[in-house]
Tab-separated table of C-alpha atoms and ligand atoms in Angstrom:
chain	number	residue	atom	x	y	z
A	1	UNK	CA	12.589	19.474	-69.488
A	2	UNK	CA	15.017	20.516	-67.246
A	3	UNK	CA	12.955	23.134	-65.311
A	4	UNK	CA	10.070	20.417	-65.482
A	5	UNK	CA	12.156	17.805	-63.742
A	6	UNK	CA	13.070	20.140	-60.767
A	7	UNK	CA	9.289	21.063	-60.278
A	8	UNK	CA	8.501	17.767	-60.209
A	9	UNK	CA	11.385	17.128	-57.473
A	10	UNK	CA	9.962	20.191	-55.442
A	11	UNK	CA	6.320	19.090	-55.627
A	12	UNK	CA	7.584	15.528	-54.642
A	13	UNK	CA	9.717	17.087	-51.610
A	14	UNK	CA	6.660	19.224	-50.692
A	15	UNK	CA	4.202	16.235	-50.979
A	16	UNK	CA	6.832	14.436	-48.825
A	17	UNK	CA	7.207	16.890	-46.228
A	18	UNK	CA	3.340	16.920	-46.003
A	19	UNK	CA	2.969	13.479	-45.376
A	20	UNK	CA	5.964	13.494	-42.645
A	21	UNK	CA	4.061	16.484	-40.939
A	22	UNK	CA	0.837	14.660	-40.809
A	23	UNK	CA	2.299	11.734	-39.271
A	24	UNK	CA	4.377	13.106	-36.705
A	25	UNK	CA	3.522	13.184	-33.207
A	26	UNK	CA	1.097	15.795	-31.924
A	27	UNK	CA	3.434	16.710	-29.045
A	28	UNK	CA	7.163	16.117	-27.865
A	29	UNK	CA	8.187	13.613	-25.921
A	30	UNK	CA	7.553	14.611	-22.084
A	31	UNK	CA	10.568	14.168	-20.089
A	32	UNK	CA	8.235	13.536	-16.908
A	33	UNK	CA	6.917	10.557	-18.480
A	34	UNK	CA	10.498	9.321	-19.308
A	35	UNK	CA	11.615	9.567	-15.673
A	36	UNK	CA	8.303	7.882	-14.418
A	37	UNK	CA	8.408	4.797	-17.015
A	38	UNK	CA	12.570	4.357	-16.344
A	39	UNK	CA	12.148	4.589	-12.273
A	40	UNK	CA	9.146	2.227	-12.575
A	41	UNK	CA	11.064	-0.041	-14.822
A	42	UNK	CA	14.124	-0.219	-12.472
A	43	UNK	CA	11.965	-0.567	-8.994
A	44	UNK	CA	9.877	-3.804	-10.626
A	45	UNK	CA	11.310	-6.920	-11.004
A	46	UNK	CA	9.646	-9.141	-13.879
A	47	UNK	CA	10.453	-12.773	-13.847
A	48	UNK	CA	7.989	-13.644	-16.392
A	49	UNK	CA	9.476	-10.844	-18.905
A	50	UNK	CA	6.263	-9.640	-19.328
A	51	UNK	CA	7.388	-6.134	-19.689
A	52	UNK	CA	10.183	-7.010	-22.630
A	53	UNK	CA	9.381	-4.461	-24.920
A	54	UNK	CA	9.744	-2.079	-22.162
A	55	UNK	CA	13.013	-0.634	-23.310
A	56	UNK	CA	15.795	2.114	-22.385
A	57	UNK	CA	15.293	3.990	-25.639
A	58	UNK	CA	11.495	3.495	-25.616
A	59	UNK	CA	11.111	5.508	-22.668
A	60	UNK	CA	12.448	8.836	-23.834
A	61	UNK	CA	9.375	8.984	-25.998
A	62	UNK	CA	6.975	6.371	-25.077
A	63	UNK	CA	3.849	7.980	-26.935
A	64	UNK	CA	6.258	8.450	-30.060
A	65	UNK	CA	4.247	6.573	-32.493
A	66	UNK	CA	0.403	5.695	-33.343
A	67	UNK	CA	1.179	2.278	-33.749
A	68	UNK	CA	3.894	1.625	-31.332
A	69	UNK	CA	2.802	0.586	-27.955
A	70	UNK	CA	4.470	-0.396	-24.785
A	71	UNK	CA	3.143	-3.543	-22.787
A	72	UNK	CA	0.350	-1.902	-20.426
A	73	UNK	CA	1.000	1.663	-21.538
A	74	UNK	CA	-1.876	3.661	-23.086
A	75	UNK	CA	-1.252	7.241	-24.184
A	76	UNK	CA	-3.252	10.436	-24.792
A	77	UNK	CA	-2.379	13.750	-26.527
A	78	UNK	CA	1.214	12.519	-26.244
A	79	UNK	CA	1.276	11.423	-22.718
A	80	UNK	CA	0.996	8.515	-20.795
A	81	UNK	CA	-2.765	8.475	-19.352
A	82	UNK	CA	-3.063	4.908	-18.421
A	83	UNK	CA	-0.806	2.313	-16.993
A	84	UNK	CA	-2.625	-1.161	-16.918
A	85	UNK	CA	-0.117	-3.849	-15.492
A	86	UNK	CA	-2.129	-6.141	-13.649
A	87	UNK	CA	-1.882	-10.041	-13.378
A	88	UNK	CA	1.814	-9.960	-14.519
A	89	UNK	CA	3.566	-11.283	-11.608
A	90	UNK	CA	5.734	-8.133	-11.039
A	91	UNK	CA	7.712	-8.069	-7.601
A	92	UNK	CA	9.387	-5.503	-5.949
A	93	UNK	CA	8.283	-1.743	-4.708
A	94	UNK	CA	6.475	0.796	-6.327
A	95	UNK	CA	8.784	3.562	-7.243
A	96	UNK	CA	7.512	7.075	-5.905
A	97	UNK	CA	8.791	8.395	-9.364
A	98	UNK	CA	5.220	7.310	-10.602
A	99	UNK	CA	4.134	10.550	-9.757
A	100	UNK	CA	6.219	11.897	-12.787
A	101	UNK	CA	3.644	10.793	-14.792
A	102	UNK	CA	1.658	13.581	-13.994
A	103	UNK	CA	-1.320	12.924	-16.696
A	104	UNK	CA	-2.181	9.458	-15.243
A	105	UNK	CA	-5.770	8.736	-15.067
A	106	UNK	CA	-5.741	5.223	-14.461
A	107	UNK	CA	-3.413	2.780	-12.159
A	108	UNK	CA	-3.978	-0.640	-12.308
A	109	UNK	CA	-1.244	-2.546	-10.837
A	110	UNK	CA	-3.737	-5.232	-9.196
A	111	UNK	CA	-2.752	-9.264	-8.918
A	112	UNK	CA	0.886	-8.926	-9.023
A	113	UNK	CA	3.440	-9.754	-5.900
A	114	UNK	CA	4.527	-6.164	-5.249
A	115	UNK	CA	5.759	-5.124	-1.623
A	116	UNK	CA	6.690	-2.195	0.346
A	117	UNK	CA	4.524	0.876	0.971
A	118	UNK	CA	1.969	2.637	-1.138
A	119	UNK	CA	4.051	5.603	-1.891
A	120	UNK	CA	2.870	9.030	-0.662
A	121	UNK	CA	3.438	10.720	-3.968
A	122	UNK	CA	0.366	9.252	-5.486
A	123	UNK	CA	-1.057	12.565	-3.874
A	124	UNK	CA	0.760	14.479	-7.165
A	125	UNK	CA	-1.318	12.482	-9.593
A	126	UNK	CA	-3.810	15.278	-9.564
A	127	UNK	CA	-5.644	13.313	-12.598
A	128	UNK	CA	-5.793	10.029	-11.077
A	129	UNK	CA	-9.622	8.973	-11.042
A	130	UNK	CA	-8.934	4.972	-10.927
A	131	UNK	CA	-6.408	3.412	-8.445
A	132	UNK	CA	-6.225	-0.308	-8.281
A	133	UNK	CA	-3.711	-1.667	-6.219
A	134	UNK	CA	-5.433	-4.775	-4.883
A	135	UNK	CA	-4.081	-8.271	-4.619
A	136	UNK	CA	-0.445	-7.593	-4.071
A	137	UNK	CA	1.769	-7.631	-0.647
A	138	UNK	CA	1.616	-3.846	0.002
A	139	UNK	CA	2.386	-3.088	3.567
A	140	UNK	CA	2.271	-0.064	5.708
A	141	UNK	CA	-0.479	2.526	5.857
A	142	UNK	CA	-2.887	3.873	3.601
A	143	UNK	CA	-1.597	7.634	2.973
A	144	UNK	CA	-3.637	10.123	3.798
A	145	UNK	CA	-2.540	12.620	1.356
A	146	UNK	CA	-3.945	10.476	-1.400
A	147	UNK	CA	-7.335	12.454	-0.558
A	148	UNK	CA	-5.541	15.447	-2.601
A	149	UNK	CA	-6.541	13.159	-5.780
A	150	UNK	CA	-9.653	15.179	-5.867
A	151	UNK	CA	-10.939	12.801	-9.380
A	152	UNK	CA	-10.822	9.601	-7.497
A	153	UNK	CA	-13.449	7.352	-8.449
A	154	UNK	CA	-12.134	3.956	-7.716
A	155	UNK	CA	-9.706	3.210	-4.538
A	156	UNK	CA	-9.313	-0.604	-4.969
A	157	UNK	CA	-6.751	-1.778	-2.299
A	158	UNK	CA	-8.259	-5.353	-1.048
A	159	UNK	CA	-5.840	-8.251	-0.371
A	160	UNK	CA	-2.773	-6.635	1.046
A	161	UNK	CA	-1.247	-6.287	4.301
A	162	UNK	CA	-1.980	-2.657	4.838
A	163	UNK	CA	-1.944	-1.567	8.726
A	164	UNK	CA	-3.028	1.321	10.728
A	165	UNK	CA	-6.280	3.309	10.242
A	166	UNK	CA	-8.413	4.136	7.249
A	167	UNK	CA	-7.928	8.037	6.826
A	168	UNK	CA	-11.037	10.046	7.460
A	169	UNK	CA	-9.748	12.274	4.461
A	170	UNK	CA	-11.007	9.704	2.152
A	171	UNK	CA	-14.551	10.329	3.258
A	172	UNK	CA	-13.840	13.935	1.641
A	173	UNK	CA	-13.769	12.393	-2.027
A	174	UNK	CA	-17.047	13.525	-3.709
A	175	UNK	CA	-16.552	11.518	-6.977
A	176	UNK	CA	-15.607	8.046	-5.172
A	177	UNK	CA	-18.050	5.186	-6.364
A	178	UNK	CA	-15.622	2.118	-5.538
A	179	UNK	CA	-14.046	1.740	-2.214
A	180	UNK	CA	-12.526	-1.569	-1.316
A	181	UNK	CA	-9.877	-2.309	1.454
A	182	UNK	CA	-11.184	-5.781	2.804
A	183	UNK	CA	-8.748	-8.561	3.422
A	184	UNK	CA	-5.866	-6.206	4.945
A	185	UNK	CA	-4.760	-5.826	8.710
A	186	UNK	CA	-6.333	-2.485	9.066
A	187	UNK	CA	-7.648	-1.403	12.816
A	188	UNK	CA	-9.614	1.247	14.502
A	189	UNK	CA	-12.898	3.021	13.807
A	190	UNK	CA	-14.434	2.735	10.125
A	191	UNK	CA	-14.460	6.826	9.249
A	192	UNK	CA	-18.212	7.902	9.663
A	193	UNK	CA	-18.150	9.946	6.412
A	194	UNK	CA	-17.121	6.250	4.560
A	195	UNK	CA	-19.633	3.929	6.326
A	196	UNK	CA	-22.560	6.299	6.436
A	197	UNK	CA	-24.595	7.938	3.827
A	198	UNK	CA	-24.504	11.833	4.411
A	199	UNK	CA	-26.037	14.250	1.858
A	200	UNK	CA	-26.559	12.233	-1.433
A	201	UNK	CA	-22.932	10.714	-1.557
A	202	UNK	CA	-23.287	7.084	-1.753
A	203	UNK	CA	-21.393	5.075	0.799
A	204	UNK	CA	-20.156	1.502	1.209
A	205	UNK	CA	-21.124	-1.492	2.745
A	206	UNK	CA	-19.804	-4.100	5.107
A	207	UNK	CA	-17.815	-6.051	1.985
A	208	UNK	CA	-15.759	-2.843	1.585
A	209	UNK	CA	-14.082	-3.168	4.946
A	210	UNK	CA	-14.617	-7.005	5.928
A	211	UNK	CA	-11.587	-9.165	6.661
A	212	UNK	CA	-9.693	-6.707	8.913
A	213	UNK	CA	-9.827	-7.971	12.229
A	214	UNK	CA	-9.201	-5.126	14.551
A	215	UNK	CA	-11.704	-2.722	11.998
A	216	UNK	CA	-15.041	-1.652	13.838
A	217	UNK	CA	-17.936	0.810	14.023
A	218	UNK	CA	-20.875	0.660	11.063
A	219	UNK	CA	-21.199	-0.693	9.048
A	220	UNK	CA	-19.311	-3.531	10.692
A	221	UNK	CA	-20.017	-4.468	14.350
A	222	UNK	CA	-18.830	-2.549	17.585
A	223	UNK	CA	-15.251	-3.329	18.963
A	224	UNK	CA	-15.609	-7.174	19.571
A	225	UNK	CA	-12.280	-7.805	20.205
A	226	UNK	CA	-11.648	-5.084	22.598
A	227	UNK	CA	-14.546	-6.335	24.548
A	228	UNK	CA	-12.723	-9.622	25.140
A	229	UNK	CA	-9.511	-7.940	25.880
A	230	UNK	CA	-11.099	-5.930	28.539
A	231	UNK	CA	-12.397	-9.537	30.148
A	232	UNK	CA	-8.619	-10.695	29.793
A	233	UNK	CA	-6.969	-7.812	31.244
A	234	UNK	CA	-9.222	-8.050	34.108
A	235	UNK	CA	-8.769	-11.971	34.263
A	236	UNK	CA	-4.873	-11.122	34.361
A	237	UNK	CA	-4.897	-8.692	36.958
A	238	UNK	CA	-7.032	-10.975	39.270
A	239	UNK	CA	-4.574	-14.050	38.505
A	240	UNK	CA	-1.356	-11.889	39.137
A	241	UNK	CA	-2.788	-10.167	42.438
A	242	UNK	CA	-3.776	-13.717	43.406
A	243	UNK	CA	-0.467	-15.120	42.451
A	244	UNK	CA	2.021	-12.469	44.262
A	245	UNK	CA	-0.146	-12.870	47.233
A	246	UNK	CA	0.522	-16.799	47.489
A	247	UNK	CA	3.998	-16.081	46.598
A	248	UNK	CA	4.463	-13.616	49.205
A	249	UNK	CA	2.740	-15.925	51.607
A	250	UNK	CA	5.044	-18.719	50.921
A	251	UNK	CA	8.071	-16.242	51.158
A	252	UNK	CA	7.172	-15.214	54.599
A	253	UNK	CA	6.606	-18.936	55.458
A	254	UNK	CA	9.862	-19.989	54.446
A	255	UNK	CA	11.675	-17.155	55.777
A	256	UNK	CA	9.946	-17.926	59.283
A	257	UNK	CA	10.818	-21.472	59.121
A	258	UNK	CA	14.468	-20.806	57.995
A	259	UNK	CA	14.751	-18.138	61.066
A	260	UNK	CA	13.017	-20.639	63.403
A	261	UNK	CA	15.486	-23.536	62.356
A	262	UNK	CA	18.590	-21.163	62.877
A	263	UNK	CA	17.365	-20.337	66.204
A	264	UNK	CA	17.048	-23.952	67.123
A	265	UNK	CA	20.820	-24.860	65.713
A	266	UNK	CA	22.014	-21.797	67.478
A	267	UNK	CA	20.679	-23.151	70.719
A	268	UNK	CA	21.916	-26.861	69.882
A	269	UNK	CA	25.080	-25.299	69.001
A	270	UNK	CA	25.537	-24.139	72.485
A	271	UNK	CA	25.151	-27.318	74.053
A	272	UNK	CA	28.718	-28.842	72.173
A	273	UNK	CA	30.366	-25.952	73.101
A	274	UNK	CA	29.719	-26.404	76.595
A	275	UNK	CA	30.709	-30.004	76.299
A	276	UNK	CA	34.563	-29.957	75.981
A	277	UNK	CA	34.312	-28.967	80.029
A	278	UNK	CA	33.297	-32.682	80.487
B	301	NAG	C1	4.627	-4.728	-26.383
B	301	NAG	O1	3.914	-5.793	-25.824
B	301	NAG	C2	2.338	-5.621	-25.922
B	301	NAG	C3	1.935	-7.103	-25.052
B	301	NAG	O2	2.761	-7.758	-24.777
B	301	NAG	C4	1.764	-5.623	-27.487
B	301	NAG	O3	0.434	-5.589	-27.174
B	301	NAG	C5	2.531	-4.685	-27.968
B	301	NAG	O4	2.268	-4.604	-29.487
B	301	NAG	C6	4.001	-4.755	-27.860
B	301	NAG	N1	4.838	-3.715	-28.908
B	301	NAG	C7	5.470	-3.782	-29.515
B	301	NAG	C8	6.176	-2.578	-30.193
B	301	NAG	O5	6.266	-4.885	-29.819
B	302	NAG	C1	-4.123	-13.100	-11.055
B	302	NAG	O1	-2.784	-13.224	-12.215
B	302	NAG	C2	-2.793	-14.749	-12.339
B	302	NAG	C3	-1.439	-14.654	-13.369
B	302	NAG	O2	-0.151	-14.072	-12.585
B	302	NAG	C4	-3.902	-15.456	-13.027
B	302	NAG	O3	-3.607	-16.687	-13.248
B	302	NAG	C5	-5.175	-15.220	-12.286
B	302	NAG	O4	-6.010	-15.785	-12.931
B	302	NAG	C6	-5.236	-13.664	-11.878
B	302	NAG	N1	-6.462	-13.252	-10.969
B	302	NAG	C7	-7.564	-12.779	-11.106
B	302	NAG	C8	-8.561	-12.819	-10.370
B	302	NAG	O5	-7.150	-11.923	-12.362
B	303	NAG	C1	9.450	12.817	-10.024
B	303	NAG	O1	9.194	12.527	-8.667
B	303	NAG	C2	9.763	12.532	-7.351
B	303	NAG	C3	9.465	11.547	-6.694
B	303	NAG	O2	8.065	11.954	-6.335
B	303	NAG	C4	9.996	13.986	-7.169
B	303	NAG	O3	11.083	14.300	-6.166
B	303	NAG	C5	10.745	14.795	-8.204
B	303	NAG	O4	10.492	15.961	-8.083
B	303	NAG	C6	9.663	14.430	-9.420
B	303	NAG	N1	10.240	15.278	-10.832
B	303	NAG	C7	9.612	16.078	-11.523
B	303	NAG	C8	10.318	16.621	-12.852
B	303	NAG	O5	8.649	15.964	-11.436
B	304	NAG	C1	-9.106	-4.271	-9.504
B	304	NAG	O1	-8.372	-5.263	-10.056
B	304	NAG	C2	-8.743	-6.693	-9.638
B	304	NAG	C3	-7.983	-7.697	-10.282
B	304	NAG	O2	-7.404	-7.665	-11.452
B	304	NAG	C4	-10.348	-6.932	-10.474
B	304	NAG	O3	-10.888	-7.798	-10.188
B	304	NAG	C5	-11.113	-5.657	-9.803
B	304	NAG	O4	-12.203	-5.990	-10.321
B	304	NAG	C6	-10.544	-4.277	-9.874
B	304	NAG	N1	-11.607	-3.492	-9.267
B	304	NAG	C7	-11.881	-2.280	-9.815
B	304	NAG	C8	-13.034	-1.688	-9.101
B	304	NAG	O5	-12.096	-2.330	-10.982
B	305	NAG	C1	-23.726	5.814	11.097
B	305	NAG	O1	-25.048	5.171	11.338
B	305	NAG	C2	-25.152	4.154	12.269
B	305	NAG	C3	-26.506	3.604	12.056
B	305	NAG	O2	-27.454	4.489	11.214
B	305	NAG	C4	-25.144	4.612	13.797
B	305	NAG	O3	-25.339	3.785	14.399
B	305	NAG	C5	-23.690	5.453	13.716
B	305	NAG	O4	-23.401	6.103	14.577
B	305	NAG	C6	-23.355	6.274	12.691
B	305	NAG	N1	-22.017	6.710	12.614
B	305	NAG	C7	-21.642	7.810	12.385
B	305	NAG	C8	-20.301	8.273	12.656
B	305	NAG	O5	-22.330	9.048	12.292
B	306	NAG	C1	-22.583	-3.988	-1.107
B	306	NAG	O1	-22.516	-3.281	-2.324
B	306	NAG	C2	-21.980	-3.748	-3.555
B	306	NAG	C3	-22.171	-2.926	-4.463
B	306	NAG	O2	-21.158	-1.362	-3.957
B	306	NAG	C4	-22.830	-4.783	-3.775
B	306	NAG	O3	-22.608	-5.242	-5.006
B	306	NAG	C5	-22.946	-5.802	-2.829
B	306	NAG	O4	-24.211	-6.573	-3.017
B	306	NAG	C6	-23.164	-5.113	-1.468
B	306	NAG	N1	-23.312	-6.121	-0.402
B	306	NAG	C7	-24.025	-6.347	0.519
B	306	NAG	C8	-23.977	-7.292	1.633
B	306	NAG	O5	-25.007	-5.547	0.821
């Protein structure tokens, strides 16, 4: 009776431990993912509280349970591999610590109100295939270093306020199938290897580059605004030349007249000086 009871206990314990093992997460939490999510959460401001279930304790193990999930975070093999935080009215900058989510394959922060620069540190996301930062208020240049993310398939940066040139390095991304930088404030030439087809790489038509008034070169038109400004410079040059000619002429005239008057006054002045003799 006593031995039977204990064997039953032992078998129960065994069964329990087997069950726990089966439902345990496959790998231990990753400190890099924790750093990534903590810093992102701190840099975003979230007026609509769309990230209400992003709480400090969950960051230490964001991929802990098969049923638990943080808004917009998808895990694979115990690591964060997808961040889908589009249309959430998020504000603030993108923390450079996003690069600590080293297994990230897809980053979609589109259609928010994010500002500041695109962090250079994205270059450390070596598995990144999808980058969608469209429809925000991101400013500054497109970091040439993102060409280090050699798996990039999609770069969608349309509708921001990005400035500077399109880095020619991006043309070396052989997997790139979507590229959209339309409606920014970019300038300079469209890199030949993004606008033109070389070998069997698909390249991008004018709709990828439209809405940047100082961008030029195939598939857009030639330097249209530059042509106009050359005319403007010539006009300004001629105009200012003419103006300075007229001005110096006037100055000389005024000077001549005033010296003439002075002389006349001196001449007349001698007369009253002599007068007292009368
Ligand atoms: C967190 O929020 C997202 C969307 O708001 C929801 O899909 C998810 O189930 C929530 N997770 C938990 C644990 O409440
Ligand atoms: C952008 O997000 C807003 C909500 O913040 C939504 O109403 C709108 O439809 C979204 N636009 C697109 C193109 O998804
Ligand atoms: C996390 O990201 C920051 C910013 O890029 C970097 O300085 C730091 O070394 C990273 N930490 C780890 C553990 O990767
Ligand atoms: C990027 O996000 C925007 C807005 O959420 C969406 O309309 C667009 O299709 C996305 N781009 C790609 C290439 O999926
Ligand atoms: C791209 O192709 C267009 C038309 O085929 C050509 O005029 C232009 O010079 C080419 N640009 C470069 C950089 O190869
Ligand atoms: C440009 O290419 C896209 C696909 O990459 C296509 O949907 C669009 O119709 C093209 N536009 C023009 C004007 O050819």
